Coordinates of C-alpha atoms and ligand atoms in Angstrom, one line a residue:
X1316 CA 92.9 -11.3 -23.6
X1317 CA 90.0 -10.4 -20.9
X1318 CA 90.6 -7.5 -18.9
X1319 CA 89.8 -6.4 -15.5
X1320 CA 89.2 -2.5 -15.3
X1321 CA 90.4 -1.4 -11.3
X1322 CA 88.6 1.9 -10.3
X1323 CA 89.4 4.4 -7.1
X1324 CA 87.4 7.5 -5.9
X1325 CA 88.4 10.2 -4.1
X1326 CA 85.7 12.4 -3.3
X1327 CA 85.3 15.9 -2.1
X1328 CA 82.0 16.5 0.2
X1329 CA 81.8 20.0 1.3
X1330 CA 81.4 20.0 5.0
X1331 CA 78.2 22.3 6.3
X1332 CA 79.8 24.6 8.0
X1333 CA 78.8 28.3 8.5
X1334 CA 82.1 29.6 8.5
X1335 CA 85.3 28.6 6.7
X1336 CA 87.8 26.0 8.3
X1337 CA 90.3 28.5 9.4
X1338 CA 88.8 31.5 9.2
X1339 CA 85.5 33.7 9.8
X1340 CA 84.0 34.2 6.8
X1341 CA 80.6 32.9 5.4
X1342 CA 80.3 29.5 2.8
X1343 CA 76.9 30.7 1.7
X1344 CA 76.8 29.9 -1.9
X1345 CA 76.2 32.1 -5.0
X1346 CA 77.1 35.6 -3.1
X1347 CA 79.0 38.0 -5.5
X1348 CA 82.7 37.3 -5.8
X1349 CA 84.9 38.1 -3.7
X1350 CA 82.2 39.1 -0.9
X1351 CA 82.9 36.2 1.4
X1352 CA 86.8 36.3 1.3
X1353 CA 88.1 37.1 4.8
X1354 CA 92.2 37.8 5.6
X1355 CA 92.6 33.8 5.8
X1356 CA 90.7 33.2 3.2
X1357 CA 93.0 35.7 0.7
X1358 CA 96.5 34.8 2.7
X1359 CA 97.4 38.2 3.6
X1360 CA 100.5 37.9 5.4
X1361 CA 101.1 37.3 9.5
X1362 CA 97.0 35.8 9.6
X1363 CA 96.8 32.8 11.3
X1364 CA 94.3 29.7 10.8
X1365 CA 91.8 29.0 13.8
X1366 CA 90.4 25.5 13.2
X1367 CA 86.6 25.0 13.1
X1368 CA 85.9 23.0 15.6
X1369 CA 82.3 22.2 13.8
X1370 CA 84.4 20.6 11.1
X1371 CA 86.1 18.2 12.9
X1372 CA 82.6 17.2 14.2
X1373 CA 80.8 16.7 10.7
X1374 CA 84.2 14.5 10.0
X1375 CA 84.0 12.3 12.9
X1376 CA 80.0 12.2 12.5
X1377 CA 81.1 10.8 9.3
X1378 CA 83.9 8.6 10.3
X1379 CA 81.1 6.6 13.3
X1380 CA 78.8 6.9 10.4
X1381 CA 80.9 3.7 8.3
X1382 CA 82.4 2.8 11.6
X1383 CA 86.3 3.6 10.3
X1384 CA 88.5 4.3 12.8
X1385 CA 88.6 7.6 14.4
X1386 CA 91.8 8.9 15.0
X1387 CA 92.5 10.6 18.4
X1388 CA 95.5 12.6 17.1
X1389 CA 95.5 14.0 13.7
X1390 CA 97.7 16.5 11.9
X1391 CA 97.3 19.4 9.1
X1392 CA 99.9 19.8 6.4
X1393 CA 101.0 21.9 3.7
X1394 CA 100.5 20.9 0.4
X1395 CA 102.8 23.1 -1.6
X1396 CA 101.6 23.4 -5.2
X1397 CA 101.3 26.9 -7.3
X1398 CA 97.9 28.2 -9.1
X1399 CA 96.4 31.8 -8.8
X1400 CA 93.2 30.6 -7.0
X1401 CA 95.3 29.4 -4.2
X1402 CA 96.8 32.3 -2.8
X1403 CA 98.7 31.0 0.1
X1404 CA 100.9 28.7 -2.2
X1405 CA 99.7 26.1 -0.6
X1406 CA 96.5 23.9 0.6
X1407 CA 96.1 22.9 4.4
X1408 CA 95.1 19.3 4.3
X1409 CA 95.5 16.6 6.0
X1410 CA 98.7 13.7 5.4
X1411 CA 100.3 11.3 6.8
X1412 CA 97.8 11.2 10.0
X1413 CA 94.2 12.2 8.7
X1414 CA 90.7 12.3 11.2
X1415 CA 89.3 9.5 9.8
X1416 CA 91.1 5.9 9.4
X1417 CA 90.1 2.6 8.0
X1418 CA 86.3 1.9 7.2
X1419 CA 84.2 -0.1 4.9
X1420 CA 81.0 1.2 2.8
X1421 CA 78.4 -1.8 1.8
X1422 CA 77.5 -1.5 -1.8
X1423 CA 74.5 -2.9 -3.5
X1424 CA 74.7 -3.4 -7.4
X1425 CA 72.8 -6.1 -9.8
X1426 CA 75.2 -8.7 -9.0
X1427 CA 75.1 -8.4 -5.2
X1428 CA 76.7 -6.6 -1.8
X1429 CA 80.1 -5.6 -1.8
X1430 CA 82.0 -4.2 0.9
X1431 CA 84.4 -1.5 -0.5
X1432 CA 87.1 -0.4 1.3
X1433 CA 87.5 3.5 2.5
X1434 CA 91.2 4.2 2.5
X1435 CA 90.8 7.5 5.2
X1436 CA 88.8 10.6 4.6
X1437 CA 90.6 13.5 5.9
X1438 CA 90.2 17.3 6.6
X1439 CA 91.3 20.3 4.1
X1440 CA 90.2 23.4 3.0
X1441 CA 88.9 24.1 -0.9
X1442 CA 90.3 26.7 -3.3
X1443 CA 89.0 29.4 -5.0
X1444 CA 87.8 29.4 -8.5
X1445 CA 89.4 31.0 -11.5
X1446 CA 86.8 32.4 -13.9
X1447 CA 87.3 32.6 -17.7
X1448 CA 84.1 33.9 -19.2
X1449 CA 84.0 37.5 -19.1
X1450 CA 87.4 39.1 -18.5
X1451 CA 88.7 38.9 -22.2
X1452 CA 92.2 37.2 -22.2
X1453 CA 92.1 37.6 -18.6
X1454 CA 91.3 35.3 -15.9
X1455 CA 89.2 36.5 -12.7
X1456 CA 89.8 35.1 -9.4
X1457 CA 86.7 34.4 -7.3
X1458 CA 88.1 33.4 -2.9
X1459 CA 84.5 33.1 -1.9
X1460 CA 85.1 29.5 -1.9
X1461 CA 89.0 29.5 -0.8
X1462 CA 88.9 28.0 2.9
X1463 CA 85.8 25.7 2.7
X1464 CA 85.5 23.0 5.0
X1465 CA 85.9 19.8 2.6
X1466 CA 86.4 16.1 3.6
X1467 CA 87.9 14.2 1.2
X1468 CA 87.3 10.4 1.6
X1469 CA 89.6 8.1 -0.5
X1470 CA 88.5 4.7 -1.5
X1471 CA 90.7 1.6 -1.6
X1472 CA 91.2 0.7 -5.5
X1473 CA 88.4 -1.9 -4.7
X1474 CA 85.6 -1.3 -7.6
X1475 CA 85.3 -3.1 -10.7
X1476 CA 83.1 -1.6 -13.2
X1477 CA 81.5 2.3 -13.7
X1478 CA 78.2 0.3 -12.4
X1479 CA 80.1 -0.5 -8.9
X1480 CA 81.9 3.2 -8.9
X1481 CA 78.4 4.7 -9.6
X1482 CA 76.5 2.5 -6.8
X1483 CA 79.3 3.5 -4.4
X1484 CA 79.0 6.8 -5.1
X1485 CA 75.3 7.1 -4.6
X1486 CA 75.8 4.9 -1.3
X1487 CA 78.0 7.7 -0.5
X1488 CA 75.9 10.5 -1.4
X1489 CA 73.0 9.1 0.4
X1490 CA 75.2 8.5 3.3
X1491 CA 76.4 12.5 3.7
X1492 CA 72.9 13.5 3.3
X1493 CA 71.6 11.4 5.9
X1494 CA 74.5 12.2 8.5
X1495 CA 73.5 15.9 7.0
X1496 CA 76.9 16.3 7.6
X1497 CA 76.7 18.2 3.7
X1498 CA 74.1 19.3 1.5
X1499 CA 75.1 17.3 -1.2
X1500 CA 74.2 19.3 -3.9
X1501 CA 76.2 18.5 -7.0
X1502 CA 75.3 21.3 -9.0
X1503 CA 77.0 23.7 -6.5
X1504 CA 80.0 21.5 -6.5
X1505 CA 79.2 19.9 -2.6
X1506 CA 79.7 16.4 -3.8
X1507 CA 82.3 15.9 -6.2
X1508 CA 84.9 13.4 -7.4
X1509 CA 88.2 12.3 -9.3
X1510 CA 88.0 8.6 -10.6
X1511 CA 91.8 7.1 -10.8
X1512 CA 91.4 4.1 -13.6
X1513 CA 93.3 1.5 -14.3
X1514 CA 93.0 -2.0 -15.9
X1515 CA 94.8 -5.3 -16.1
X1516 CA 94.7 -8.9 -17.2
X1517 CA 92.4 -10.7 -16.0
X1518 CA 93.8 -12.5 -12.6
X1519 CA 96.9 -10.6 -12.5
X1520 CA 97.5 -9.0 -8.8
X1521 CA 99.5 -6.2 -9.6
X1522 CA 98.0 -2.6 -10.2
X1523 CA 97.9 -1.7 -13.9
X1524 CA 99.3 2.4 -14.1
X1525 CA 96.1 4.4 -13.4
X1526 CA 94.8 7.7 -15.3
X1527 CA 93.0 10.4 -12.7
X1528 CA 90.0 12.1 -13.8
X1529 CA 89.5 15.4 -11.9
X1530 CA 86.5 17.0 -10.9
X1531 CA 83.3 15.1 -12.3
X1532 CA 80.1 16.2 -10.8
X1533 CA 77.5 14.2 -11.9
X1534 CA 76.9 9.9 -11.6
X1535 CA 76.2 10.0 -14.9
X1536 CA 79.1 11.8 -15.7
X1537 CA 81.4 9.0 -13.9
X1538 CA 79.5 6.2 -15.3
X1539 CA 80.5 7.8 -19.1
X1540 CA 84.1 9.0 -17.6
X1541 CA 85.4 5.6 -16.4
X1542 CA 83.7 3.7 -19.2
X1543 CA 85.4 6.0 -22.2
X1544 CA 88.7 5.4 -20.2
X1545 CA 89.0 1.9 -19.9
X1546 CA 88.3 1.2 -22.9
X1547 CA 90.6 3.7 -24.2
X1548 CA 93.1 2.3 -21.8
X1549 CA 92.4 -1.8 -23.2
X1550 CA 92.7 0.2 -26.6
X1551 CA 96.1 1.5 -26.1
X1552 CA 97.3 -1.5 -24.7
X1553 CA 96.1 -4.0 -26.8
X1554 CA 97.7 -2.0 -30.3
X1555 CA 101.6 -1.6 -28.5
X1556 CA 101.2 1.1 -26.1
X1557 CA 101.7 2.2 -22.9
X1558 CA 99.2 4.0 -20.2
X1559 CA 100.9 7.1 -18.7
X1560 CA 99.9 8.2 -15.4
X1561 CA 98.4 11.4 -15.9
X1562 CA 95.5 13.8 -14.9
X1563 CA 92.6 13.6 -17.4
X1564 CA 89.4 16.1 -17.7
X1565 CA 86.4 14.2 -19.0
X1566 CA 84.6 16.3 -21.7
X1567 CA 80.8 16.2 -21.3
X1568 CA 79.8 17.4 -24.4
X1569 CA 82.3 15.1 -26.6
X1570 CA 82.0 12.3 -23.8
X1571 CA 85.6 11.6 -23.7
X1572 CA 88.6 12.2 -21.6
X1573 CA 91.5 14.0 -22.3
X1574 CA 95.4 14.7 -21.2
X1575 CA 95.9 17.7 -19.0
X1576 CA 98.8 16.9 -17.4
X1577 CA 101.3 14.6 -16.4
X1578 CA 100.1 12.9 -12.8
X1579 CA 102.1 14.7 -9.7
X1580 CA 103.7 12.0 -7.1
X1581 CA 103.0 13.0 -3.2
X1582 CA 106.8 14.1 -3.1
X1583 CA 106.3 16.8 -5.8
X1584 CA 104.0 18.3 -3.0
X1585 CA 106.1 19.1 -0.3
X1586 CA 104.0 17.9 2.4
X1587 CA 104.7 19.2 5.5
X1588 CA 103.2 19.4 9.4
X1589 CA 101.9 23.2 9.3
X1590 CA 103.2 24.8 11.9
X1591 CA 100.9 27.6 12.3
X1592 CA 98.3 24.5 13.2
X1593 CA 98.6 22.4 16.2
X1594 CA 97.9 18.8 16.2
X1595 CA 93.6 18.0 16.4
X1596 CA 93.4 16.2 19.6
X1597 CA 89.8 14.7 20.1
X1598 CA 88.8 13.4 23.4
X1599 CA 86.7 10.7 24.0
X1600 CA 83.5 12.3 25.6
X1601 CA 83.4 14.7 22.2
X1602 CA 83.6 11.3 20.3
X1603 CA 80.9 9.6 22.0
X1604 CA 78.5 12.5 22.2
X1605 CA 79.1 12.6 18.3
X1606 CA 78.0 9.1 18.8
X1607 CA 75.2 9.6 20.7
X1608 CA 73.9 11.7 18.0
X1609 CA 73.7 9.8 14.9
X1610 CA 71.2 9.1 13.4
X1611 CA 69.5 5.7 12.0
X1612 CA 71.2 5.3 9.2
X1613 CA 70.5 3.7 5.4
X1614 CA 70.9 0.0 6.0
X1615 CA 69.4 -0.3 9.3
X1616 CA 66.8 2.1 8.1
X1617 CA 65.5 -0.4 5.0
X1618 CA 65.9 -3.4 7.4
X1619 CA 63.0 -2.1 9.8
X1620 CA 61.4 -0.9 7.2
X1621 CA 60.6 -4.6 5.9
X1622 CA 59.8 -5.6 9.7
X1623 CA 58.1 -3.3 10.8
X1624 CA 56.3 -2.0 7.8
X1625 CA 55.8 -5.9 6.7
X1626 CA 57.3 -4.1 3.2
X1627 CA 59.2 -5.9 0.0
X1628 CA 63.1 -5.5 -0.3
X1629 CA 63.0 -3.4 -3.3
X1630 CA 60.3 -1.0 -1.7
X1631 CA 62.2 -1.1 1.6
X1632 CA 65.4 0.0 -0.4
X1633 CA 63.7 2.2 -2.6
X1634 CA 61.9 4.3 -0.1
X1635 CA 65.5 4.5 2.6
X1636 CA 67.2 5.7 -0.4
X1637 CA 67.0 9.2 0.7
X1638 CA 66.4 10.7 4.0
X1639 CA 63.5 13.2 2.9
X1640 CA 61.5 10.3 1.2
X1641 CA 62.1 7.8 4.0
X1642 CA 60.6 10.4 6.7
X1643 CA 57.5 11.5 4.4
X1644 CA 56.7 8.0 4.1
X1645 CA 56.9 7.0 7.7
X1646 CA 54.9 10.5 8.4
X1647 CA 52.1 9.2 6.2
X1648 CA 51.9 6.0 7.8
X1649 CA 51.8 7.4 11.6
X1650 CA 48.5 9.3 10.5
X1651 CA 46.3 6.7 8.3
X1652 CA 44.9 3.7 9.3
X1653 CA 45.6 2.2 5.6
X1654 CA 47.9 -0.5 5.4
X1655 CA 51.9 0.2 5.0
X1656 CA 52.1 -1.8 1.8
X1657 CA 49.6 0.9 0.2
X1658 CA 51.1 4.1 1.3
X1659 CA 54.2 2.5 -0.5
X1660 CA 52.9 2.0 -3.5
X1661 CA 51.4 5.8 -3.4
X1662 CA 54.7 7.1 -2.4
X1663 CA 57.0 5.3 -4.8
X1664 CA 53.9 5.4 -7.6
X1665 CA 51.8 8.4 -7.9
X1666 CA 54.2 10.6 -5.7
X1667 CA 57.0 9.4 -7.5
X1668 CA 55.6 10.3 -11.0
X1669 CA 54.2 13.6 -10.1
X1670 CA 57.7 15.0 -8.2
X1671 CA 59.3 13.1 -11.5
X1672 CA 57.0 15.3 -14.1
X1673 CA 57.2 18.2 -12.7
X1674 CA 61.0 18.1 -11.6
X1675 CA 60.3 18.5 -8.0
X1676 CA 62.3 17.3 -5.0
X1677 CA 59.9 15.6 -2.1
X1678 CA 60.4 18.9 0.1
X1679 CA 58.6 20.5 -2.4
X1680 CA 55.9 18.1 -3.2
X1681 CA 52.5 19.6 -3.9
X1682 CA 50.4 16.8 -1.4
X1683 CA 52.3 16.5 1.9
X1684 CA 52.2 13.7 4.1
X1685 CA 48.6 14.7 6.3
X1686 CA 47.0 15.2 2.4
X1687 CA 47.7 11.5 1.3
X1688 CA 47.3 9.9 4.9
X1689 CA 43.9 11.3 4.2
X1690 CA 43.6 10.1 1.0
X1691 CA 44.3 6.5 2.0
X1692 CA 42.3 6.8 4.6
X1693 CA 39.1 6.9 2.5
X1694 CA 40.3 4.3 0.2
X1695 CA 40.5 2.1 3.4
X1696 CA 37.4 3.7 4.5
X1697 CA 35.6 2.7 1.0
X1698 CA 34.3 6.6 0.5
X1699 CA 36.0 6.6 -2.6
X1700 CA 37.8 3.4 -4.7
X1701 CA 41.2 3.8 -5.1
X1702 CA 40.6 4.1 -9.2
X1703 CA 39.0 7.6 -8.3
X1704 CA 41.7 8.3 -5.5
X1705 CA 44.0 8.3 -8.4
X1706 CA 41.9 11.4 -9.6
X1707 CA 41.7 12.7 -6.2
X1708 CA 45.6 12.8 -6.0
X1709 CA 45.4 15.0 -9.0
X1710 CA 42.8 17.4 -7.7
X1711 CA 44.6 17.2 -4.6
X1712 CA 48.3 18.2 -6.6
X1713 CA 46.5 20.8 -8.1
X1714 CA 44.7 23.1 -5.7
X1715 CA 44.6 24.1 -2.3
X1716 CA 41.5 22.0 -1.1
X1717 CA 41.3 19.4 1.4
X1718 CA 40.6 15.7 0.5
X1719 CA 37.2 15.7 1.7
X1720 CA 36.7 18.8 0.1
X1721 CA 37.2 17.9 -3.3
X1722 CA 35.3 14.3 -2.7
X1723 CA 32.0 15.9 -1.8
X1724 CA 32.3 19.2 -4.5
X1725 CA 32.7 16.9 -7.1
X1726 CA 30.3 14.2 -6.2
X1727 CA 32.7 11.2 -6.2
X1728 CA 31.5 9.2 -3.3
X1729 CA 31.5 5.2 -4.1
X1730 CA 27.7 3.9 -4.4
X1731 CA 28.1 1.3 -1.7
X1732 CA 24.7 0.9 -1.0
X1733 CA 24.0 -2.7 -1.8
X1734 CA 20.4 -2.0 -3.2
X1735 CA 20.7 0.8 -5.2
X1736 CA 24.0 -1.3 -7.3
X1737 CA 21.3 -4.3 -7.1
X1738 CA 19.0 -2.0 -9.2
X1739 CA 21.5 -1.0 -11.8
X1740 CA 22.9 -4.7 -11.8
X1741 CA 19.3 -6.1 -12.4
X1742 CA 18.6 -3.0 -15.4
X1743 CA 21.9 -3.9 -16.7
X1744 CA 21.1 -7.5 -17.3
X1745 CA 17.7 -6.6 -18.5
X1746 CA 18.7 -4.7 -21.3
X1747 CA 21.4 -7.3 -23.0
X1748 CA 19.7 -10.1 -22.5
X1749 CA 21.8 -11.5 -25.8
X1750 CA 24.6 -11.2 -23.7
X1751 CA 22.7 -12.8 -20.3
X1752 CA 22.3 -15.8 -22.7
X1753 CA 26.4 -16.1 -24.0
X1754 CA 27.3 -16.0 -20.9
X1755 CA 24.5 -19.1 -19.0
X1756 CA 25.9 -20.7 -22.6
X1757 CA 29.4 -20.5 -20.9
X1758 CA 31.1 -17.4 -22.5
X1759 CA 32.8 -16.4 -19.3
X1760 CA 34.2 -13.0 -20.9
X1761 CA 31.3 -11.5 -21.3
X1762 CA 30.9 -10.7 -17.4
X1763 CA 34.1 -8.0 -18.0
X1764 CA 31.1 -6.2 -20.4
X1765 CA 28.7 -6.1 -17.2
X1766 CA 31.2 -5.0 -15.1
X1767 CA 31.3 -2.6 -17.2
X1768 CA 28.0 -1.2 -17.7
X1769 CA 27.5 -0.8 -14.4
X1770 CA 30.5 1.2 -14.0
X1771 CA 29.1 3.3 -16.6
X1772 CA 25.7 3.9 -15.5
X1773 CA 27.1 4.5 -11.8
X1774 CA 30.3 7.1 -13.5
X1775 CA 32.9 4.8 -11.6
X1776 CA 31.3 5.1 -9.0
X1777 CA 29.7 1.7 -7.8
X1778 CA 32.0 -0.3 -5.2
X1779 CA 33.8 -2.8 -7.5
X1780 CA 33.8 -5.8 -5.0
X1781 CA 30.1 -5.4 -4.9
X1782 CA 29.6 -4.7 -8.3
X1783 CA 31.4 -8.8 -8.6
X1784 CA 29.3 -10.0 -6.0
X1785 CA 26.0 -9.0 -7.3
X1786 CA 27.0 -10.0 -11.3
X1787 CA 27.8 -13.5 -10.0
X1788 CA 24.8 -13.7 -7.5
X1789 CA 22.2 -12.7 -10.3
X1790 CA 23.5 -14.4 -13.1
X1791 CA 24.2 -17.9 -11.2
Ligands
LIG95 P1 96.8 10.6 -5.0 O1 95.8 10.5 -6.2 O2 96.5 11.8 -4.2 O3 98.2 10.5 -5.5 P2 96.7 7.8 -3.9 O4 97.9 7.3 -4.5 O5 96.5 7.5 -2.5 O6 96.5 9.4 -4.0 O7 95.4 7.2 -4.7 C1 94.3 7.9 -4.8 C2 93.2 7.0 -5.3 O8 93.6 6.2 -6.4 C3 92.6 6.0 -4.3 O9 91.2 6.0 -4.4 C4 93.2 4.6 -4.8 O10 92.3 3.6 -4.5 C5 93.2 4.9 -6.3 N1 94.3 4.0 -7.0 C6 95.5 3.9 -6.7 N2 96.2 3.1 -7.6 C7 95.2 2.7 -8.5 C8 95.3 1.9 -9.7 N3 96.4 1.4 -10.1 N4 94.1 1.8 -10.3 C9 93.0 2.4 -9.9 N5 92.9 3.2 -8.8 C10 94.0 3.3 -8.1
LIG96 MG1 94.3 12.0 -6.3

């Protein structure tokens, strides 16, 4: 039997907000517990929730962003459950009418675009977190986080693989960040997901029953989560059983998912209007000045980079992937005078590998964007050849000093003066003239050893193209 494995993501971006989404306290992360935990944020009784109108924004940004529908009306609800980081007995979400409709999110994987379906993303508030280490049978409750502005966008069960739920994710990720409607950071828990997993026969319509895997915060993490469950899932089928819906934790360090509890259905929740809220009425002149403000986004970003930059696909989509590395690019290209194609290769070569060795994000890279215009400029310029710019970019990485600093302290100016590589050319072929004679004979690879000798008697120096020219012209 072939199966088809059916994949889902709902995913929790924390919304950059200042203050929390009902109340006046700070998000700042890593502040000692407890610290940032206001009346709302702890529920003491008779406090009432103020909405954050800066949250509604970031969630509309996002909505124009995958042009989903926006919807004019929405309403908060109570969702009723009972654990000690959520004080009020309940979460204010978003239900039956949510901020953000209908949309689409273009995907790009090895077998081509897909368009993936986006269900709705709506508006709640996060929890607090329970802490185990350190209290000794106990368990200590940390609110700082309780009331954080978080959109949750829900995916229609439209992905077929952990390839396509990890490319829509990213596509997602990249998406937030460039809205900057989140910081994204995964490690902090900005940018996390729950993967609901289900298989079936091949070409059957119907749903197979889906497992939900809470909380995974890395993409390699749902790459390993989804793949361990379907097969578990194929497993269990194929020897007699049965797939119960449940909630699953995926286990990092064993790399497999495990039963933590039967699934709730909506109706176990209690939803209900809050009546403490009143219904989020947007107009349309706070829509469109949203509007008005996004900015060029991914795809339409990678497209003029190949028009107007005259670059490949795969460098175009490489270089858009994220905001910081698209704008340091285009930065170096408004200040040198070398060619687009070039500064690509730097950014997505050397760049690449030095941020990549020394675990560096581009807003912390060692050579900013004036340094390697600079660079490239005397490549184009023919100062220095770009085998020695290679070097430079090192130097450069590595100390405080200017491009032309370095060139001239360490004497690595290109010879381009067409008689004094003449003179080395003509001493070179002087003293081998065994290998003068192989090659008139017709042994063509012995002009590679030539090249070569004048490379060594010049240190790297002597312009290559020249170098060529002169070979061929004296030994015609
Ligand atoms: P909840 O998980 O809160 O009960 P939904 O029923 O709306 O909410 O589903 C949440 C997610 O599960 C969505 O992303 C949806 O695409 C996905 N999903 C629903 N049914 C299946 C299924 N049979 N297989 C895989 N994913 C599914
Ligand atoms: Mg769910």
């Amino acid at each position: 039997m072939e199966w088809e494995a059916v994949v889902g993501l709902e995913v929790h971006v924390q919304l950059r907000t200042k203050s929390k989404i009902f109340g006046g306290a700070s998000t700042a992360y890593g502040a000692e517990p407890n610290t940032q935990a206001c009346d709302v944020s702890v529920a003491l009784p008779g406090v009432l929730p103020v909405m954050n109108r800066e949250a509604a924004r970031l969630a509309v940004k996002f909505g124009l962003g995958i042009g989903a529908l926006i919807n004019r009306r929405s309403i908060f609800a109570r969702k009723n459950y009972f654990y000690p980081d959520l004080p009020k007995g309940y979460q204010i979400s978003q239900y039956e009418a949510p901020i953000v409709g209908r949309g689409t999110l273009q995907i790009e994987t090895q077998t081509g675009t897909r368009n993936i379906g986006i269900t709705r993303a709506h508006l709640e508030e996060d929890a607090g977190k329970s802490l185990h280490e350190d209290f000794h049978g106990m368990t200590g409750i940390d609110l700082n986080r309780a009331g954080t502005a978080l959109l949750e966008i829900v995916s229609e069960p439209d992905l077929r693989s952990s390839a396509e739920a990890v490319a829509y994710l990213k596509t997602l990720h990249a998406l937030v960040r460039y809205l900057d409607i989140s910081d994204g950071n995964m490690q902090e828990g900005s940018f996390r997901c729950d993967a609901n997993v289900s298989v079936r026969p091949k070409g059957q319509d119907a749903l197979g029953t889906r497992a939900e895997i809470k909380n995974i915060n890395s993409f390699r993490f749902v790459e390993k989560a989804v793949d361990f469950e379907i097969e578990r899932q194929i497993d269990r089928i194929e020897n007699g059983g049965k797939v119960v819906q449940e909630t699953r934790l995926y286990d990092p360090d064993r790399d497999e998912t495990r039963s933590m509890r039967s699934k709730e259905e909506a109706h176990d929740y209690r939803y209900f209007p809050d009546p403490d809220l009143p219904a989020l009425v947007l107009d349309e002149s706070f829509i469109e000045k949203v509007r008005s403000e996004l900015p060029e986004l991914p795809r339409a970003r990678k497209a003029r980079f190949e028009s107007e930059y005259g670059l490949s696909r795969s460098d175009a989509a490489q270089l858009t992937r994220d905001r910081q590395t698209a704008d340091y690019f285009e930065r170096v290209c408004s200040k040198t005078s070398a060619n687009p194609k070039v500064a690509a290769n730097w950014v997505l070569g050397e760049l690449a590998s030095a941020l990549n060795h020394h675990n560096l994000e581009i807003a912390d890279t060692r050579v900013d964007s004036t340094g390697l215009a600079k660079l490239l400029d005397r490549v184009a310029d023919h100062t220095i050849s770009g085998k020695t710019a290679k070097d430079v970019f090192l130097l450069l990485w590595n100390s405080d000093q200017s491009v032309d600093r370095i060139i001239e302290d360490r004497g690595l100016k290109q010879i381009t003066d067409n008689a004094e590589i003449e003179a080395v050319v003509a001493g070179v072929l002087c003293d081998h003239q065994a290998q003068v004679r192989q090659y008139r004979e017709g042994n063509q690879r012995v002009f590679g050893f030539f090249v070569g000798q004048v490379m060594k008697r010049t240190r790297g120096k002597a312009n290559p193209k020249q170098v060529n020219e002169l070979l061929h012209e004296k030994l015609k």
